[in-house]
Coordinates of C-alpha atoms in Angstrom, one line a residue:
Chain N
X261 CA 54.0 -116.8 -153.2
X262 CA 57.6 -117.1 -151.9
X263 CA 59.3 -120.3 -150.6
X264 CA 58.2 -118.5 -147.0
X265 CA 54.3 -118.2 -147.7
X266 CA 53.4 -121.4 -146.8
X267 CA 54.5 -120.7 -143.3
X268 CA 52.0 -118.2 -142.4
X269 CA 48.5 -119.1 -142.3
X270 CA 47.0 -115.6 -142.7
X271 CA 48.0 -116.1 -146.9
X272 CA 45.8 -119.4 -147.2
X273 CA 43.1 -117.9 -145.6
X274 CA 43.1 -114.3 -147.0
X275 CA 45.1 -115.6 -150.6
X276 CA 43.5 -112.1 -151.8
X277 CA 45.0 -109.6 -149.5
X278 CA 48.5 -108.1 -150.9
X279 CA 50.0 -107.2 -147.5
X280 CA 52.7 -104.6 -147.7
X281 CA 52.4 -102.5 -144.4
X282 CA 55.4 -104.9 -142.9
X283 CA 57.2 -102.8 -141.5
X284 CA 54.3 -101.2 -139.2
X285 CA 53.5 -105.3 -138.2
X286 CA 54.1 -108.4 -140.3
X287 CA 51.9 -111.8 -140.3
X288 CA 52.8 -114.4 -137.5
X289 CA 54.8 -117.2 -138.2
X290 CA 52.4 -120.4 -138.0
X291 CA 54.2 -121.8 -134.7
X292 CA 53.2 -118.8 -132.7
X293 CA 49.6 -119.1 -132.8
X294 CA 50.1 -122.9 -132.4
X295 CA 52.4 -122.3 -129.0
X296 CA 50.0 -119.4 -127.7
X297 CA 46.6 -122.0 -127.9
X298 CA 48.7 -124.7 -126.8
X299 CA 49.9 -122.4 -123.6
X300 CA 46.4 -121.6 -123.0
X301 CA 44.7 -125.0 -123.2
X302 CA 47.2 -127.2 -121.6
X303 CA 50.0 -124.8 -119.2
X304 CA 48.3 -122.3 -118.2
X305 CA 49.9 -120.2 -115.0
X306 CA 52.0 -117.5 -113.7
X307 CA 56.3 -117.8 -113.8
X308 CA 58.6 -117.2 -111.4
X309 CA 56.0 -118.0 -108.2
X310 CA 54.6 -121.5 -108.2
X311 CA 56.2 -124.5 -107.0
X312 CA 53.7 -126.8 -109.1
X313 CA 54.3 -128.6 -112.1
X314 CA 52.4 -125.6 -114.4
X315 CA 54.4 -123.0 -113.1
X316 CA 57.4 -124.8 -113.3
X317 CA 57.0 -126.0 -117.4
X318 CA 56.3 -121.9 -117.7
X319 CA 59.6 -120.8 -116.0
X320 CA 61.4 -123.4 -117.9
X321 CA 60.0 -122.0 -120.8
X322 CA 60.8 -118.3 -120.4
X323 CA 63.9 -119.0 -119.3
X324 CA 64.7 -121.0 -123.0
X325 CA 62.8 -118.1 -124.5
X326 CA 65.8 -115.5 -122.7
X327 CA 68.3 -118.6 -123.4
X328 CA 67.6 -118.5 -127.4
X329 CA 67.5 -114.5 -127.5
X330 CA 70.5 -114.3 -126.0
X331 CA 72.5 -117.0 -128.1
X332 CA 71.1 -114.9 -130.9
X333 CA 72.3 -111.5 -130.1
X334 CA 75.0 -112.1 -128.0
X335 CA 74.2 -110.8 -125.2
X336 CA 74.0 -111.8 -122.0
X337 CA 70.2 -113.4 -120.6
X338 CA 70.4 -111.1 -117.6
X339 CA 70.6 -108.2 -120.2
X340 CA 67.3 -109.3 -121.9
X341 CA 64.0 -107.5 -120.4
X342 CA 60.6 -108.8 -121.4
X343 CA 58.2 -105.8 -122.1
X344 CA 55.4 -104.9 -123.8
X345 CA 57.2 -103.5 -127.1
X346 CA 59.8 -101.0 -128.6
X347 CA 57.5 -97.7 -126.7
X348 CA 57.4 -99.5 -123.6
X349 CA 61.5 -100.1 -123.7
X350 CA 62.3 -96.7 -125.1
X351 CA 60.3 -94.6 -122.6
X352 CA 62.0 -96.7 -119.8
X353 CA 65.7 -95.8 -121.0
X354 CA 64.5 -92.2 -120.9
X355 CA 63.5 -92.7 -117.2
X356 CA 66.2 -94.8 -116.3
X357 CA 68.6 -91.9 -117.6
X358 CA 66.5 -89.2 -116.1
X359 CA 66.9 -91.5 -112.6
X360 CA 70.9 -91.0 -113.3
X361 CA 71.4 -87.9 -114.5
X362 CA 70.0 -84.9 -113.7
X363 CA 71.3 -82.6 -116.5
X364 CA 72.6 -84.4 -120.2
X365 CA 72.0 -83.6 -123.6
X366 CA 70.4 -86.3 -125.8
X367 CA 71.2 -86.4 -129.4
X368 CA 68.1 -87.6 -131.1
X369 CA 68.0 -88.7 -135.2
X370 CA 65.7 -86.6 -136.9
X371 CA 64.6 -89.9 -138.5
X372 CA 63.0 -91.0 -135.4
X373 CA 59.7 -92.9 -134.9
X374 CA 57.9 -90.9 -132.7
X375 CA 58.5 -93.5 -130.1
X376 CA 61.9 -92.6 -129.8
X377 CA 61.7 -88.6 -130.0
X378 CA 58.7 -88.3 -128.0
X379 CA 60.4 -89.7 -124.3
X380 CA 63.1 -87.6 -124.7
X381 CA 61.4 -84.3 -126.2
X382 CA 59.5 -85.0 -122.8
X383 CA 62.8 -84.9 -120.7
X384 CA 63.8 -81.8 -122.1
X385 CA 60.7 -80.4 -121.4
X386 CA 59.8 -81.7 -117.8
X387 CA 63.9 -81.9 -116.7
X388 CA 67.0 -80.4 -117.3
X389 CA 67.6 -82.1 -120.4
X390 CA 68.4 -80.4 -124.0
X391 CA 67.4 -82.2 -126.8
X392 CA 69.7 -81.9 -130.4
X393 CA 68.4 -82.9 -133.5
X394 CA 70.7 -85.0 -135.4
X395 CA 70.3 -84.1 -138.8
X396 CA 69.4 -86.8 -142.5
X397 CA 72.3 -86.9 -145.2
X398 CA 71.1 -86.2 -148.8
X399 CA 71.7 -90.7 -148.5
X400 CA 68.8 -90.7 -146.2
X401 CA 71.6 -91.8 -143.4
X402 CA 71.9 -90.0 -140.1
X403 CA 74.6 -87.1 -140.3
X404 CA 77.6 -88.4 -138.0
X405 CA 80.3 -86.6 -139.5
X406 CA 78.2 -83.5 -137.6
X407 CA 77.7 -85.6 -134.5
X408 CA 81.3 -86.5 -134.2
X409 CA 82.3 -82.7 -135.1
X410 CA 79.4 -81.8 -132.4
X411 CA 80.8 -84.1 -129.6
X412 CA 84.1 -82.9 -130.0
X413 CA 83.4 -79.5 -128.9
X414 CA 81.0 -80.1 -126.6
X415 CA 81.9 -79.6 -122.8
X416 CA 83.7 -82.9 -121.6
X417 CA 81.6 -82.4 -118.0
X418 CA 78.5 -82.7 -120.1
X419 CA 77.1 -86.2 -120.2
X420 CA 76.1 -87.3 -123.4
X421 CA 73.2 -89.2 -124.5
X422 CA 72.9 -90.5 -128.5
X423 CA 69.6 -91.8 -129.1
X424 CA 68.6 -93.0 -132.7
X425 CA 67.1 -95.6 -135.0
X426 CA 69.2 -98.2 -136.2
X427 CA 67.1 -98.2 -139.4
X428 CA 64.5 -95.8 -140.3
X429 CA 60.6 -96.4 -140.3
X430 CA 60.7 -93.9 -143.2
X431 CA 64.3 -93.8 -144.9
X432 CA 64.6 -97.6 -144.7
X433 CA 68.9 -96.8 -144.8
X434 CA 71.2 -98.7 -141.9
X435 CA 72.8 -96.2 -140.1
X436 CA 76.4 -96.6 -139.3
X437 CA 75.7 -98.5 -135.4
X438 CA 79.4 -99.5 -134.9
X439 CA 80.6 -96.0 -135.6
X440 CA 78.0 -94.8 -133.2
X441 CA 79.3 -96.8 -130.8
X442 CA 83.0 -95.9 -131.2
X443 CA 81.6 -92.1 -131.1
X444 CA 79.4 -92.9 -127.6
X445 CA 82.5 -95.1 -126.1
X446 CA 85.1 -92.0 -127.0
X447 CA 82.7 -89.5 -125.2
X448 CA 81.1 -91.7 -122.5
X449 CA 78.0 -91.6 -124.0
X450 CA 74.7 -93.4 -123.3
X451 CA 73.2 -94.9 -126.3
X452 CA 70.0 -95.8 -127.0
X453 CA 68.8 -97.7 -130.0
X454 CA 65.7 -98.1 -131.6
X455 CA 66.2 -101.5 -133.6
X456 CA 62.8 -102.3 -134.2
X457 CA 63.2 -102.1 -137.9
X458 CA 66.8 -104.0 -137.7
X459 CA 66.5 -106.9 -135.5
X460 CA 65.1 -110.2 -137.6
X461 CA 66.0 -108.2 -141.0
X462 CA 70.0 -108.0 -140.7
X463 CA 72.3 -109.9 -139.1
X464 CA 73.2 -106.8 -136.2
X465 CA 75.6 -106.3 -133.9
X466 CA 73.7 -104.6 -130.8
X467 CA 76.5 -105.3 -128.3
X468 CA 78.1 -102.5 -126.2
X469 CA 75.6 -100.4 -126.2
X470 CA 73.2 -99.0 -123.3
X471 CA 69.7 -99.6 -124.2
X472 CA 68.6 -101.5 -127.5
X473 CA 64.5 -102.0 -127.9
X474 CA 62.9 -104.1 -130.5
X475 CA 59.4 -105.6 -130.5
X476 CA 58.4 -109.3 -131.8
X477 CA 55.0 -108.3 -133.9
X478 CA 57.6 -106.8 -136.4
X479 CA 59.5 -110.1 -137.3
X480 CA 57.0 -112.9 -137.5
X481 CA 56.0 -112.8 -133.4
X482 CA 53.5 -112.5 -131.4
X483 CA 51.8 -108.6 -130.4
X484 CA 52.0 -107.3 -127.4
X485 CA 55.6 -108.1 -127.0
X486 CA 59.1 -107.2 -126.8
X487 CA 62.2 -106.8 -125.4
X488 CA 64.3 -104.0 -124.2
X489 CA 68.6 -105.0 -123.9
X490 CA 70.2 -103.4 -120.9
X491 CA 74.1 -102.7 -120.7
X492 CA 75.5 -104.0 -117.8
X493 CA 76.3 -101.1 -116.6
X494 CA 72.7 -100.3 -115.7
X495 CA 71.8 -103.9 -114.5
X496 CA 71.9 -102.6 -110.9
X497 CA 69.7 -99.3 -112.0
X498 CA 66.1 -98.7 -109.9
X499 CA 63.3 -100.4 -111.8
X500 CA 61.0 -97.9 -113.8
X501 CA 58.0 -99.8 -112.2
X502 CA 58.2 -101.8 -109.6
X503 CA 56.3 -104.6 -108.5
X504 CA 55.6 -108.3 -108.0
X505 CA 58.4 -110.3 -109.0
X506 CA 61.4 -107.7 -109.3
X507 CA 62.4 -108.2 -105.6
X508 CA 64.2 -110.7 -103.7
X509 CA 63.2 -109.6 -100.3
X510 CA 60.7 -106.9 -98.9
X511 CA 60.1 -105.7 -95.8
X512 CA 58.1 -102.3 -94.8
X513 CA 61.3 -100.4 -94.6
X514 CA 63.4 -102.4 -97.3
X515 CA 64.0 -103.7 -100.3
X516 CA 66.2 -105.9 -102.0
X517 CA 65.5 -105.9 -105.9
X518 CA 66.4 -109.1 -108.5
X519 CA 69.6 -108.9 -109.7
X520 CA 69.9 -108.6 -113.8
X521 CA 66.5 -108.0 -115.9
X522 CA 64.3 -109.6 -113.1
X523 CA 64.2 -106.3 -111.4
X524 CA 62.9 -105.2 -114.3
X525 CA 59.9 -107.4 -115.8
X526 CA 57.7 -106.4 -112.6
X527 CA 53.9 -107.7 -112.7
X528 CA 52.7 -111.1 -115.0
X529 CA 54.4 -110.7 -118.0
X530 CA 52.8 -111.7 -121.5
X531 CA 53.8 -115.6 -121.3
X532 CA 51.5 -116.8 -123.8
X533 CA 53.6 -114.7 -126.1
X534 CA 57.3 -115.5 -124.2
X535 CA 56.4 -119.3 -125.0
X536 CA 56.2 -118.8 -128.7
X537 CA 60.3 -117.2 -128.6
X538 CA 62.4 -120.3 -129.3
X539 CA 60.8 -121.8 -132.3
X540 CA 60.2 -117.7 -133.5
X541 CA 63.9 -117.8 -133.2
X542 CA 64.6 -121.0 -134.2
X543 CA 62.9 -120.1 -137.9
X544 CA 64.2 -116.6 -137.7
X545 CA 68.2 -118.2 -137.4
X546 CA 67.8 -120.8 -139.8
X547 CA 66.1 -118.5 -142.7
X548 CA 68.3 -115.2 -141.9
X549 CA 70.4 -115.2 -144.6
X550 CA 67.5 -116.6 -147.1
X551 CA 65.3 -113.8 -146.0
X552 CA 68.0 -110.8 -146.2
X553 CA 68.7 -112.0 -150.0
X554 CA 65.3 -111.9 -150.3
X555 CA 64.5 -108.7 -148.9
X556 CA 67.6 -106.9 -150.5
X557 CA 66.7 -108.8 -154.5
X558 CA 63.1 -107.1 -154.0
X559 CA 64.3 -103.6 -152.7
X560 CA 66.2 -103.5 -156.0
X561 CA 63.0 -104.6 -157.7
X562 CA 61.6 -101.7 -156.5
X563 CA 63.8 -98.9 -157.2
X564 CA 64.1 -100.2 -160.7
X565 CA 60.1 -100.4 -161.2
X566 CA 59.3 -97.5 -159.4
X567 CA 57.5 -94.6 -161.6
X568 CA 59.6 -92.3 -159.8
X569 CA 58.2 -89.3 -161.8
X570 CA 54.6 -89.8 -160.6
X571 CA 56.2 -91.2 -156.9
X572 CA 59.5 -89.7 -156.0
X573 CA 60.9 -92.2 -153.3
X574 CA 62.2 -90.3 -150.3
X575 CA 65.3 -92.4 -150.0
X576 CA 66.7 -95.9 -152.0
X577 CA 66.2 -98.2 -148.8
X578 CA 68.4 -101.1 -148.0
X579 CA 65.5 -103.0 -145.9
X580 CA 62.0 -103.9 -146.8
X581 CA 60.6 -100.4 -147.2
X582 CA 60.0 -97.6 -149.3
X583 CA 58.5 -94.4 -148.7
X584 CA 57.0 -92.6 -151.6
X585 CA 55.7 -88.6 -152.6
X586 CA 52.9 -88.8 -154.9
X587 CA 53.3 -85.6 -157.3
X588 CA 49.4 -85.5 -157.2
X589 CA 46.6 -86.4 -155.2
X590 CA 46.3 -86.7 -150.9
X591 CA 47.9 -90.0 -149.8
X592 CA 45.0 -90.7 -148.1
X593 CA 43.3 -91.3 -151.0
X594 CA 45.7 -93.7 -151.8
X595 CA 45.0 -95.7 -148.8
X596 CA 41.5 -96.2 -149.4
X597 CA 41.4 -96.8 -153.3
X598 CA 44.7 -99.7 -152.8
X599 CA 42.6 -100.8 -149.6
X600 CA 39.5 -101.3 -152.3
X601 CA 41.9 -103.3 -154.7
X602 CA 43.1 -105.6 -151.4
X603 CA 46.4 -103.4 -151.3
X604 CA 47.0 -103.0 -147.9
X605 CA 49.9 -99.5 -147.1
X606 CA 50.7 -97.5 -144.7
X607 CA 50.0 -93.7 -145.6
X608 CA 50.5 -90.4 -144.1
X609 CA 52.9 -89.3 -141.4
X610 CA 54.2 -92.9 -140.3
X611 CA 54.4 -92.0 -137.1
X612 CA 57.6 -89.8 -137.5
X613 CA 55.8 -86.4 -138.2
X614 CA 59.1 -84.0 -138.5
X615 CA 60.7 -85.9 -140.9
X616 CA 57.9 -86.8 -143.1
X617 CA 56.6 -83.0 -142.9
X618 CA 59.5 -82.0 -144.7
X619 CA 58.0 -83.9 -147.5
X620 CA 54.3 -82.5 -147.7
X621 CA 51.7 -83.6 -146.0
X622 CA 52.4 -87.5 -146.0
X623 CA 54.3 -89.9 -147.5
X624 CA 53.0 -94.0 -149.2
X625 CA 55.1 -96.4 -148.0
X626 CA 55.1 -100.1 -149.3
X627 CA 56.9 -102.6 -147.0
X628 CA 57.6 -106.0 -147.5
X629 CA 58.7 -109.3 -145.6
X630 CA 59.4 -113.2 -146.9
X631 CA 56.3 -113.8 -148.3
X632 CA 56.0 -110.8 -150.6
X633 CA 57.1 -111.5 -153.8
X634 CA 57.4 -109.8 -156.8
X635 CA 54.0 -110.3 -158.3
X636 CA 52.7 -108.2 -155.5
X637 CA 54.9 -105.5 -156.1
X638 CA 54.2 -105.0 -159.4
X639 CA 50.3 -105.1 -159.0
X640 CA 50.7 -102.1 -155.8
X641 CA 52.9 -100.2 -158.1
X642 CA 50.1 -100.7 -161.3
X643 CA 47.4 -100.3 -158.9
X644 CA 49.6 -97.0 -157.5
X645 CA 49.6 -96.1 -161.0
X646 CA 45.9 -96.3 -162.1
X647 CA 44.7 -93.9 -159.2
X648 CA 47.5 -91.7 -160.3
X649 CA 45.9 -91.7 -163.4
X650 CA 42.4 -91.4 -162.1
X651 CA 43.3 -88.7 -159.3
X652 CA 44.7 -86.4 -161.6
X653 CA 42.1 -86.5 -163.7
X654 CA 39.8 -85.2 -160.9
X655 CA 42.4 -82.6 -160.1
X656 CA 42.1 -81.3 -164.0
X657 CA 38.0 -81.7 -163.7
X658 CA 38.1 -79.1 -160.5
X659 CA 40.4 -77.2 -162.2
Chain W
X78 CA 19.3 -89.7 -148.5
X79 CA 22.7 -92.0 -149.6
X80 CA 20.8 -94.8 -150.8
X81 CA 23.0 -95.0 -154.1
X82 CA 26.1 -95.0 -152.6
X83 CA 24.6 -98.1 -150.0
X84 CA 23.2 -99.9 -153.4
X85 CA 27.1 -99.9 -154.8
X86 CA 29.0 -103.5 -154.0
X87 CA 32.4 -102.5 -155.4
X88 CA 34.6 -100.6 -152.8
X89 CA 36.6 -98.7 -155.8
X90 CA 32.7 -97.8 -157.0
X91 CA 31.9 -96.9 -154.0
X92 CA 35.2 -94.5 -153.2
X93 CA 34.7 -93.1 -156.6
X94 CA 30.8 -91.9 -156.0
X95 CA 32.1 -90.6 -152.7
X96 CA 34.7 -88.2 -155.0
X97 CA 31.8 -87.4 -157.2
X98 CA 29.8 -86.6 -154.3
X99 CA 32.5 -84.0 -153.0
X100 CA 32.7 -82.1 -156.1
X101 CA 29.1 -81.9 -156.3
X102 CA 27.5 -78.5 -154.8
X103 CA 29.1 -75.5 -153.2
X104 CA 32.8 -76.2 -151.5
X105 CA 34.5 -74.5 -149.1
X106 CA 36.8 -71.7 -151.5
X107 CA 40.7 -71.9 -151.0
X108 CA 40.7 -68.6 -149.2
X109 CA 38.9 -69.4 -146.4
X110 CA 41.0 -73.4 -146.2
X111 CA 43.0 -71.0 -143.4
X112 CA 43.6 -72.2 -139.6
X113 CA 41.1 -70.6 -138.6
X114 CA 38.5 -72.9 -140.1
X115 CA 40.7 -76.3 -139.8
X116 CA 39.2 -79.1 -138.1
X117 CA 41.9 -80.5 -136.1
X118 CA 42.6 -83.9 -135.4
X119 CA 42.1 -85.6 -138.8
X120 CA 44.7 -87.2 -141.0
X121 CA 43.7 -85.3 -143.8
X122 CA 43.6 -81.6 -143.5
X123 CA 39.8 -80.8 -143.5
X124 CA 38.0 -77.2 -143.4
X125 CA 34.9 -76.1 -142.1
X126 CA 32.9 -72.8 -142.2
X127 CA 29.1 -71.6 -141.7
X128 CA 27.7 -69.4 -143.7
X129 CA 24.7 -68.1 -142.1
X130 CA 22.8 -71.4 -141.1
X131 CA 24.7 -73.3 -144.0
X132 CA 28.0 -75.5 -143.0
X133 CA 30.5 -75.5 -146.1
X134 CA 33.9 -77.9 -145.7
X135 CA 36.8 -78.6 -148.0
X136 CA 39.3 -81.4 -147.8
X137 CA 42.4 -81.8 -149.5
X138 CA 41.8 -85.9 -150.0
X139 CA 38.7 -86.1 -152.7
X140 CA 37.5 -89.1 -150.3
X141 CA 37.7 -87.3 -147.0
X142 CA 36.1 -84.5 -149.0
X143 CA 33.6 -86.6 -150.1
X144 CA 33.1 -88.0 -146.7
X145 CA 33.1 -84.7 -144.9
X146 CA 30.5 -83.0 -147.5
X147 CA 27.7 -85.8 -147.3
X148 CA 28.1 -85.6 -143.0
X149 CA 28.2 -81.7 -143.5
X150 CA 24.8 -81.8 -145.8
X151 CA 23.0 -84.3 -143.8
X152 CA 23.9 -81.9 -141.0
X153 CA 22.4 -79.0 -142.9
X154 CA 19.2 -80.6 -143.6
X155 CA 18.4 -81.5 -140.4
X156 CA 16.2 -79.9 -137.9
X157 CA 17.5 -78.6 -135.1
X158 CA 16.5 -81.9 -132.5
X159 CA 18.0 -84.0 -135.0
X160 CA 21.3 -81.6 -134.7
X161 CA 21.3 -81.8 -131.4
X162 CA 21.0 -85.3 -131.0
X163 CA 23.8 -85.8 -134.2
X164 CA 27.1 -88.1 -133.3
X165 CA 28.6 -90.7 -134.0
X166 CA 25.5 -93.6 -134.2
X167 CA 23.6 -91.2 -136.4
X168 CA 25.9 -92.2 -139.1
X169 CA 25.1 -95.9 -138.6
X170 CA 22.0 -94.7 -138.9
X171 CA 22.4 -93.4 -142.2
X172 CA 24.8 -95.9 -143.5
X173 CA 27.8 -94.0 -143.4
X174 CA 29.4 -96.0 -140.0
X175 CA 31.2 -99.4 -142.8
X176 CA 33.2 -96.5 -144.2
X177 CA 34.9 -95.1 -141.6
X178 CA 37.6 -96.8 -139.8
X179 CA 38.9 -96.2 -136.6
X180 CA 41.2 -93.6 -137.3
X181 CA 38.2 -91.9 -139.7
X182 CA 35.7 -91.9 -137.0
X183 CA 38.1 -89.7 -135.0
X184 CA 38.4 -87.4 -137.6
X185 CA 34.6 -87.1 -138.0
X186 CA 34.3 -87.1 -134.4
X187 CA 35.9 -83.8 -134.9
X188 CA 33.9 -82.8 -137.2
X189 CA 30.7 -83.1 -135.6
X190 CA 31.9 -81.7 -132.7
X191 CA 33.1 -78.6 -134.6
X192 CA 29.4 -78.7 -136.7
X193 CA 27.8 -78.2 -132.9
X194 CA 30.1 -75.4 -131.6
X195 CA 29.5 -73.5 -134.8
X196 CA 25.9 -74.2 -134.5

């Protein structure tokens, strides 16, 4: 239990369950289930095309939801886009830059959730796009002295994409974002970010920068959600789907498309989730600081407790993760004898595949959030122990 | 034919009678854990040979292994209707469906389909 428990109702009804698979989703803060059924029972209808009194509480609400975000991050509300999640907002940026440019060449972190690499190995397959692979430190941070070495003797016609995580799924590190962005402004380079594991963790500056995706299930929100930040500079870009609500005016041989994000959010979009943003952010804003000193006090549990010669950690995170190598036994195995216990991980590729196959066949990670407290810790790590223990001794018995 | 595994409460006892199970019998030898024989599609790498009309598997996870070897030896004992009608409900059947979770049951989808082209 952790000052933070008591707001999430999944703990008082499974008290059993240690939940450290945080970073892949976390529980939901109790207002958001409250605001969903609330939505449902009593406000039910669509935004942005109904003059009555239910459409018109629902547009006032998503328009505080934008309102709140954008106080938040600084960023304009026309730059916020509501989508479905980090894939959906990634795989747009890739289209919107293969809309602009027919040739560029993307640098891509070799950290990268697949959700990231996967759009833009695509472009370079489909289009005349090359993808580069920018390469880990022996830190666990992305390389940039290369990148900036790299973009220096590149050819100055060449347009330049830099897409990469702003925090690793695996690694955990923050990479450097700011010098990123000095890099990309330097070369006229698009950026893309994948902040999915940054936003709602650490304070971050995401401003000045193309495209930055994050999704709400991963800090306390709703599923099903999230939001994509467009530069201004591509405010005026053709919409990666079209539909209801991104227009202004249609007629059978023209349109006129929404100015700012509303070009963009074509279709219903997920309201009972939109509704739940301002107190989500509300919570978010006045915990931050409580939650980072939180997060950082346990990482440093962790390395510290860590039986590093039976679980070699790939890297020292500085966020709520770590990814661990067992020196014996499938990780899968893992999974189910901590699942058995009520430990709950994520095991095996974590979704970024190249990086994690440079480290066997799959990796252990424990994630935490603001109700994980150090009691749970130590009882994964024992419990990690103990099948150690009972793993090897099957690998001696075959032996 | 699993009835002592179905009898077991605890999930740990229950894991660790699967491990038994897999090292129980004849495995799959390291030489032949080669692409060849690899059943794609699972999380953990599995293998799967016939040996005249005998199916023999290997996985590197001691559950998966487990897992894989009691599917592999129902398959074996079973005539050849019952091989042809063998999928995923069959292991309901048997008692085998609680264990797998989503992402298992694509794995052993795999593997029956790999049991009937080999067949």
């Amino acid at each position: 239990m952790t000052p933070f428990s008591n707001c999430f109702p999944f703990f008082a009804r499974n008290p059993k369950i240690n939940y450290l698979d945080n970073a892949a989703t976390t529980q939901v803060l109790y207002t958001v289930p409250e605001d969903r059924y609330q939505f449902e029972i009593n406000h039910r209808a669509n935004a942005h095309r109904s003059g009555h009194r239910l459409g018109t509480w629902v547009d006032t609400q998503y328009h505080s939801a934008k309102q709140c975000i954008a106080e938040w991050l600084s960023v304009s509300e026309d730059q916020i886009v509501f989508n479905s999640g980090t894939t959906q907002g990634l795989n747009d940026s890739a289209e919107f830059i293969n809309n602009r440019y027919q040739q560029t060449v993307i640098y891509v972190g070799a950290d990268s959730h697949h959700s990231l690499f996967l759009p833009f190995y695509r472009l370079s397959k489909n289009s005349g796009h090359t993808v580069k692979t920018i390469d880990i430190t022996a830190e666990g941070l992305l390389d940039l002295d290369w990148l900036e070495q790299e973009l220096g003797s590149i050819d100055k016609k060449v347009q330049i994409v830099i897409a990469v995580s702003a925090v690793s799924n695996v690694l955990g590190k923050i990479n450097n974002l700011e010098r990123i962005k000095s890099m990309a402004y330097e070369h006229s380079a698009v950026t893309v970010i994948d902040a999915s594991q940054l936003i709602g963790k650490r304070p971050a500056d995401i401003t000045g920068f193309d495209f930055v995706a994050f999704s709400w299930h991963k800090i306390y929100g709703p599923m099903g959600l999230g939001c994509l930040i467009v530069g201004l500079d591509w405010l005026k870009t053709e919409p990666a789907r079209p539909g209801g609500g991104s227009i202004i005016h249609v007629s059978y041989n023209q349109v006129e498309w929404q100015t700012g994000a509303g070009r963009f959010e074509s279709g219903t979009q997920n309201l009972s989730a939109i509704v739940t943003i301002p107190k989500l952010v509300g919570w978010i804003r006045q915990n931050e600081k409580e939650i980072e000193k939180h997060d950082v006090a346990l990482a440093r549990y962790v390395a510290s407790h860590c039986p590093s010669d039976m679980f070699r950690p790939i890297s020292y995170s500085d966020t709520g993760l770590i990814s661990l190598q067992p020196s014996t036994g499938a990780v899968e195995d893992y999974a189910y004898l901590l699942d058995a216990k009520n430990i709950m991980v994520r095991t095996g590729k974590l979704c970024a595949e190249p990086l994690v196959s440079r480290h066997g066949s799959g990796l252990i990670r424990l994630s935490w959030a603001c109700y994980t407290d150090k009691r749970d810790i130590t009882q994964a790590l024992d419990t990690l122990i103990e099948i150690y223990e009972k793993l090897r001794r099957n690998v001696s018995r075959a032996a | 034919m699993f009835r002592e595994l179905l009898d077991l409460d605890d999930a740990t006892d229950k894991y660790e009678w699967i491990i038994d199970y897999g090292e129980r019998g004849i495995s799959l030898d390291q030489g032949h854990c080669v692409d060849a024989n690899l059943v794609r599609g699972c999380q953990s790498p599995l293998w799967l040979a016939r040996y005249e009309n005998t199916f023999v598997c290997h996985a590197d996870s001691m559950i998966v292994n487990g897992i894989a070897k009691m599917i592999v030896d129902y398959y074996n004992q079973a005539d050849e209707g019952s091989r042809q009608y063998f999928d995923l409900v069959t292991l309901t059947a048997i008692g085998l469906a609680p264990l797998l979770s989503m992402g298992r049951q694509n794995g052993v989808a795999n593997l029956i389909r790999r049991l009937k082209e080999l067949t």
